[in-house]
Short mmCIF file of C-alpha atoms in Angstrom, two decimals:
data_model
loop_
_atom_site.label_atom_id
_atom_site.label_comp_id
_atom_site.label_asym_id
_atom_site.label_seq_id
_atom_site.Cartn_x
_atom_site.Cartn_y
_atom_site.Cartn_z
CA GLU N 1 184.96 -45.93 -71.76
CA ALA N 2 183.74 -45.26 -75.58
CA GLY N 3 181.89 -48.40 -76.48
CA VAL N 4 181.93 -50.49 -79.25
CA THR N 5 181.17 -48.62 -82.32
CA GLN N 6 179.98 -49.18 -86.23
CA PHE N 7 179.96 -47.83 -89.07
CA PRO N 8 177.75 -47.44 -91.01
CA SER N 9 174.32 -47.79 -88.80
CA HIS N 10 172.24 -48.74 -92.08
CA SER N 11 173.07 -49.63 -95.48
CA VAL N 12 171.40 -50.23 -98.85
CA ILE N 13 172.63 -51.67 -102.09
CA GLU N 14 171.32 -53.35 -104.24
CA LYS N 15 172.91 -57.26 -105.34
CA GLY N 16 175.93 -57.49 -106.65
CA GLN N 17 177.37 -54.74 -105.26
CA THR N 18 179.75 -54.71 -102.70
CA VAL N 19 179.72 -53.22 -98.95
CA THR N 20 182.74 -52.53 -96.46
CA LEU N 21 181.01 -52.64 -92.61
CA ARG N 22 183.65 -51.16 -90.38
CA CYS N 23 184.07 -51.73 -86.66
CA ASP N 24 186.20 -49.57 -83.56
CA PRO N 25 186.21 -51.93 -80.45
CA ILE N 26 187.05 -51.04 -76.98
CA SER N 27 190.17 -49.15 -76.45
CA GLY N 28 192.79 -51.85 -75.58
CA HIS N 29 190.27 -55.22 -76.34
CA ASP N 30 192.44 -57.74 -78.35
CA ASN N 31 189.29 -60.31 -78.87
CA LEU N 32 186.90 -58.49 -82.11
CA TYR N 33 183.95 -61.00 -83.13
CA TRP N 34 182.22 -60.71 -86.23
CA TYR N 35 178.10 -61.95 -85.73
CA ARG N 36 175.09 -61.54 -88.13
CA ARG N 37 171.29 -62.01 -87.27
CA VAL N 38 169.06 -62.97 -90.39
CA MET N 39 165.80 -62.22 -90.86
CA GLY N 40 164.83 -62.18 -87.27
CA LYS N 41 166.83 -65.47 -86.16
CA GLU N 42 169.36 -66.00 -83.79
CA ILE N 43 172.47 -64.07 -83.62
CA LYS N 44 175.02 -65.83 -85.37
CA PHE N 45 178.69 -66.10 -84.73
CA LEU N 46 181.01 -65.02 -87.90
CA LEU N 47 185.09 -65.33 -86.87
CA HIS N 48 186.42 -63.96 -84.11
CA PHE N 49 190.03 -62.12 -84.09
CA VAL N 50 192.91 -61.92 -81.55
CA LYS N 51 194.77 -58.81 -82.47
CA GLU N 52 195.03 -59.08 -85.41
CA SER N 53 195.09 -63.01 -86.19
CA LYS N 54 191.90 -64.95 -87.08
CA GLN N 55 191.02 -67.22 -84.07
CA ASP N 56 188.73 -68.59 -85.14
CA GLU N 57 186.39 -68.18 -88.82
CA SER N 58 184.46 -71.17 -88.95
CA GLY N 59 180.97 -69.20 -88.80
CA MET N 60 182.04 -67.42 -92.46
CA PRO N 61 179.16 -68.37 -94.71
CA ASN N 62 181.18 -67.91 -97.94
CA ASN N 63 183.79 -66.71 -99.93
CA ARG N 64 181.92 -63.28 -100.50
CA PHE N 65 183.01 -62.65 -97.23
CA LEU N 66 186.01 -61.31 -96.27
CA ALA N 67 186.93 -60.00 -92.95
CA GLU N 68 190.39 -58.20 -91.61
CA ARG N 69 192.30 -56.53 -88.65
CA THR N 70 195.11 -54.80 -89.75
CA GLY N 71 197.07 -53.69 -87.02
CA GLY N 72 195.01 -55.22 -84.22
CA THR N 73 192.31 -52.25 -83.98
CA TYR N 74 189.34 -51.73 -85.99
CA SER N 75 188.03 -54.28 -88.44
CA THR N 76 186.44 -54.02 -92.03
CA LEU N 77 184.02 -57.08 -92.84
CA LYS N 78 183.65 -56.61 -96.63
CA VAL N 79 180.56 -58.83 -98.52
CA GLN N 80 181.62 -58.91 -101.78
CA PRO N 81 179.52 -59.45 -104.47
CA ALA N 82 176.70 -59.19 -102.03
CA GLU N 83 173.55 -61.36 -102.43
CA LEU N 84 169.80 -61.12 -101.42
CA GLU N 85 170.61 -63.64 -98.53
CA ASP N 86 172.73 -61.25 -97.13
CA SER N 87 170.61 -58.79 -95.87
CA GLY N 88 170.55 -58.64 -92.28
CA VAL N 89 172.28 -56.91 -89.07
CA TYR N 90 175.56 -57.31 -88.97
CA PHE N 91 177.04 -56.94 -84.98
CA CYS N 92 180.68 -56.24 -83.54
CA ALA N 93 181.72 -57.73 -80.12
CA SER N 94 184.70 -56.90 -78.85
CA SER N 95 186.14 -58.38 -75.10
CA GLN N 96 189.36 -57.57 -73.37
CA GLU N 97 192.23 -60.42 -73.22
CA ARG N 98 190.88 -63.58 -71.14
CA GLY N 99 188.33 -61.31 -70.39
CA LYS N 100 184.86 -63.15 -70.43
CA THR N 101 182.38 -60.56 -71.31
CA GLN N 102 181.72 -59.85 -74.98
CA TYR N 103 180.46 -56.05 -75.83
CA PHE N 104 178.23 -55.48 -78.73
CA GLY N 105 178.07 -52.45 -80.99
CA PRO N 106 175.03 -50.94 -82.28
CA GLY N 107 175.12 -53.32 -85.41
CA THR N 108 175.19 -52.20 -89.24
CA ARG N 109 171.89 -52.82 -90.75
CA LEU N 110 172.66 -54.56 -94.58
CA LEU N 111 169.36 -54.50 -96.49
CA VAL N 112 170.68 -55.98 -100.19
CA LEU N 113 167.60 -55.00 -103.09
CA GLY Q 1 178.89 -77.75 -82.65
CA GLU Q 2 176.71 -76.14 -80.30
CA ASN Q 3 173.47 -75.79 -80.72
CA VAL Q 4 171.15 -73.51 -78.07
CA GLU Q 5 166.98 -73.97 -78.56
CA GLN Q 6 165.22 -70.91 -76.31
CA HIS Q 7 161.98 -70.58 -75.39
CA PRO Q 8 159.04 -68.81 -75.78
CA SER Q 9 159.87 -67.23 -78.80
CA THR Q 10 157.86 -64.15 -77.42
CA LEU Q 11 156.10 -63.93 -74.36
CA SER Q 12 153.59 -61.34 -72.59
CA VAL Q 13 153.35 -60.67 -69.18
CA GLN Q 14 151.19 -58.55 -66.89
CA GLU Q 15 153.81 -55.87 -65.09
CA GLY Q 16 154.26 -57.13 -61.79
CA ASP Q 17 154.42 -60.56 -62.90
CA SER Q 18 157.37 -62.90 -62.83
CA ALA Q 19 158.64 -64.05 -66.25
CA VAL Q 20 161.23 -67.58 -67.24
CA ILE Q 21 162.52 -67.59 -70.57
CA LYS Q 22 164.06 -71.04 -71.09
CA CYS Q 23 167.40 -72.70 -73.11
CA THR Q 24 169.14 -76.14 -73.38
CA TYR Q 25 172.32 -76.39 -75.22
CA SER Q 26 174.17 -79.28 -76.61
CA ASP Q 27 177.54 -79.39 -76.28
CA SER Q 28 178.42 -80.79 -72.45
CA ALA Q 29 181.68 -78.57 -72.75
CA SER Q 30 179.84 -75.56 -72.60
CA ASN Q 31 180.88 -73.52 -69.38
CA TYR Q 32 179.83 -70.17 -69.35
CA PHE Q 33 176.10 -68.61 -70.14
CA PRO Q 34 175.45 -65.12 -70.61
CA TRP Q 35 172.39 -63.77 -71.16
CA TYR Q 36 171.92 -60.31 -73.36
CA LYS Q 37 168.97 -57.74 -73.48
CA GLN Q 38 168.60 -56.26 -76.86
CA GLU Q 39 165.81 -52.96 -76.41
CA LEU Q 40 164.21 -51.62 -80.09
CA GLY Q 41 167.06 -50.35 -81.72
CA LYS Q 42 169.74 -50.50 -79.65
CA ARG Q 43 172.85 -52.99 -78.79
CA PRO Q 44 172.84 -56.29 -77.41
CA GLN Q 45 173.35 -55.29 -73.42
CA LEU Q 46 174.81 -58.26 -71.34
CA ILE Q 47 172.52 -58.86 -68.16
CA ILE Q 48 173.65 -61.46 -66.37
CA ASP Q 49 175.91 -64.47 -66.26
CA ILE Q 50 176.69 -67.44 -65.00
CA ARG Q 51 179.11 -69.92 -64.84
CA SER Q 52 178.82 -73.70 -64.75
CA ASN Q 53 180.21 -74.46 -61.22
CA VAL Q 54 177.33 -72.19 -60.08
CA GLY Q 55 174.11 -73.35 -60.13
CA GLU Q 56 172.50 -70.00 -59.36
CA LYS Q 57 173.08 -66.42 -59.83
CA LYS Q 58 170.99 -63.35 -58.86
CA ASP Q 59 171.34 -59.79 -59.53
CA GLN Q 60 168.30 -57.74 -57.92
CA ARG Q 61 165.09 -58.58 -59.80
CA ILE Q 62 167.35 -61.19 -62.47
CA ALA Q 63 168.26 -64.25 -61.86
CA VAL Q 64 169.79 -67.04 -63.83
CA THR Q 65 169.51 -70.80 -62.84
CA LEU Q 66 171.90 -73.50 -64.54
CA ASN Q 67 171.32 -77.53 -64.31
CA LYS Q 68 174.00 -79.02 -65.79
CA THR Q 69 172.91 -82.35 -65.66
CA ALA Q 70 169.57 -81.42 -67.65
CA LYS Q 71 171.67 -78.76 -70.26
CA HIS Q 72 169.45 -76.26 -69.85
CA PHE Q 73 169.45 -72.59 -68.27
CA SER Q 74 166.98 -70.36 -67.51
CA LEU Q 75 166.26 -66.41 -67.01
CA HIS Q 76 163.86 -65.22 -64.34
CA ILE Q 77 162.61 -61.85 -63.97
CA THR Q 78 160.90 -60.93 -61.11
CA GLU Q 79 158.46 -57.93 -60.54
CA THR Q 80 158.91 -56.89 -64.04
CA GLN Q 81 158.28 -53.06 -65.62
CA PRO Q 82 157.17 -51.80 -68.54
CA GLU Q 83 161.21 -50.73 -69.31
CA ASP Q 84 161.67 -54.93 -69.11
CA SER Q 85 160.06 -55.05 -72.33
CA ALA Q 86 163.43 -56.36 -74.81
CA VAL Q 87 163.99 -59.14 -76.97
CA TYR Q 88 166.12 -61.54 -74.49
CA PHE Q 89 168.96 -63.72 -75.67
CA CYS Q 90 170.72 -66.70 -74.05
CA ALA Q 91 173.89 -67.89 -75.58
CA ALA Q 92 176.37 -70.64 -74.48
CA SER Q 93 180.14 -70.96 -74.99
CA ILE Q 94 183.52 -72.59 -74.13
CA ARG Q 95 185.61 -70.80 -71.99
CA ASN Q 96 189.30 -71.12 -71.48
CA THR Q 97 190.01 -72.31 -74.95
CA GLY Q 98 190.99 -70.37 -78.14
CA ARG Q 99 187.57 -70.54 -79.47
CA ARG Q 100 185.59 -68.35 -77.53
CA ALA Q 101 183.03 -67.48 -79.60
CA LEU Q 102 178.99 -67.08 -78.18
CA THR Q 103 176.38 -69.60 -79.58
CA PHE Q 104 172.86 -67.88 -79.16
CA GLY Q 105 169.93 -68.75 -78.87
CA SER Q 106 166.86 -67.76 -81.23
CA GLY Q 107 165.91 -64.64 -78.87
CA THR Q 108 162.16 -64.25 -76.51
CA ARG Q 109 160.31 -61.04 -77.19
CA LEU Q 110 159.04 -60.12 -74.17
CA GLN Q 111 156.24 -57.51 -73.56
CA VAL Q 112 155.26 -56.39 -69.91
CA GLN Q 113 151.79 -54.93 -70.21
CA PRO Q 114 151.36 -51.86 -67.93
#
C-alpha cells in the first residue's frame, strides 16, 4: 500500500509570507496527526484529526497555524504569516481507527528567512 | 501533560557491540511506548513498540523493556551493524482514549563504527 505522502518536500519562504503544507494519509486511515521538529529537538505534537473533525489541537502553537481536513481525506496545514521560529520539519502521520501504529510521512522541511 | 526524557543524545558504538537507549516518562497513565528509527533524510519508522501490560518484547536484534513502577523504558540493540546508524526516538501515549498523540523524546543519534 502507498505510504503517507507530504508536499512539498522543502519550502523556503520569507518571514511574513504564507505557506501551505499538504498531507495525504494512507487510504482508509481515519486518524491523521501533524507533528513538527524544530531545531533538532524532539518531535512535537500539533493536532489530531479523526476523519474531518479536530480531535485534539492542544499542540497548535498559536493562531497563525490553521489545519483543515475537508472531506476527511487529505489535510492541509497553513502558516500565516510565517515567523522565523516556524522553521523546522513538519511531519504528518496516520493510523487506522483504533489502530496503534502511526505511520509517518517523509516530512516537509520549512525554512523561514 | 506527558513529558518524555531520552538519553543519551548521541551514542557511538563499534560494530557488533550492543547499544542501549533509555527513556523516562512522567504520566503514569501512559500505556503505549513505540520506538521510531529515522535514517538521514527519511521518514521516522516504527521499529518496535510495547504496551504497559508487557515487561519486555523482542524482535530479532531489537528488544524493549518497560518498568512501569519506575516509569522508564529502554531500547536494546544487539550485534549492531552500520545500517543501525540513525536517530532513534522513543515516545509515549495513552491508548484507548480520545487523545492518541505521541509525546516524543528528544532523540538519540546512534553511530555504529565499522
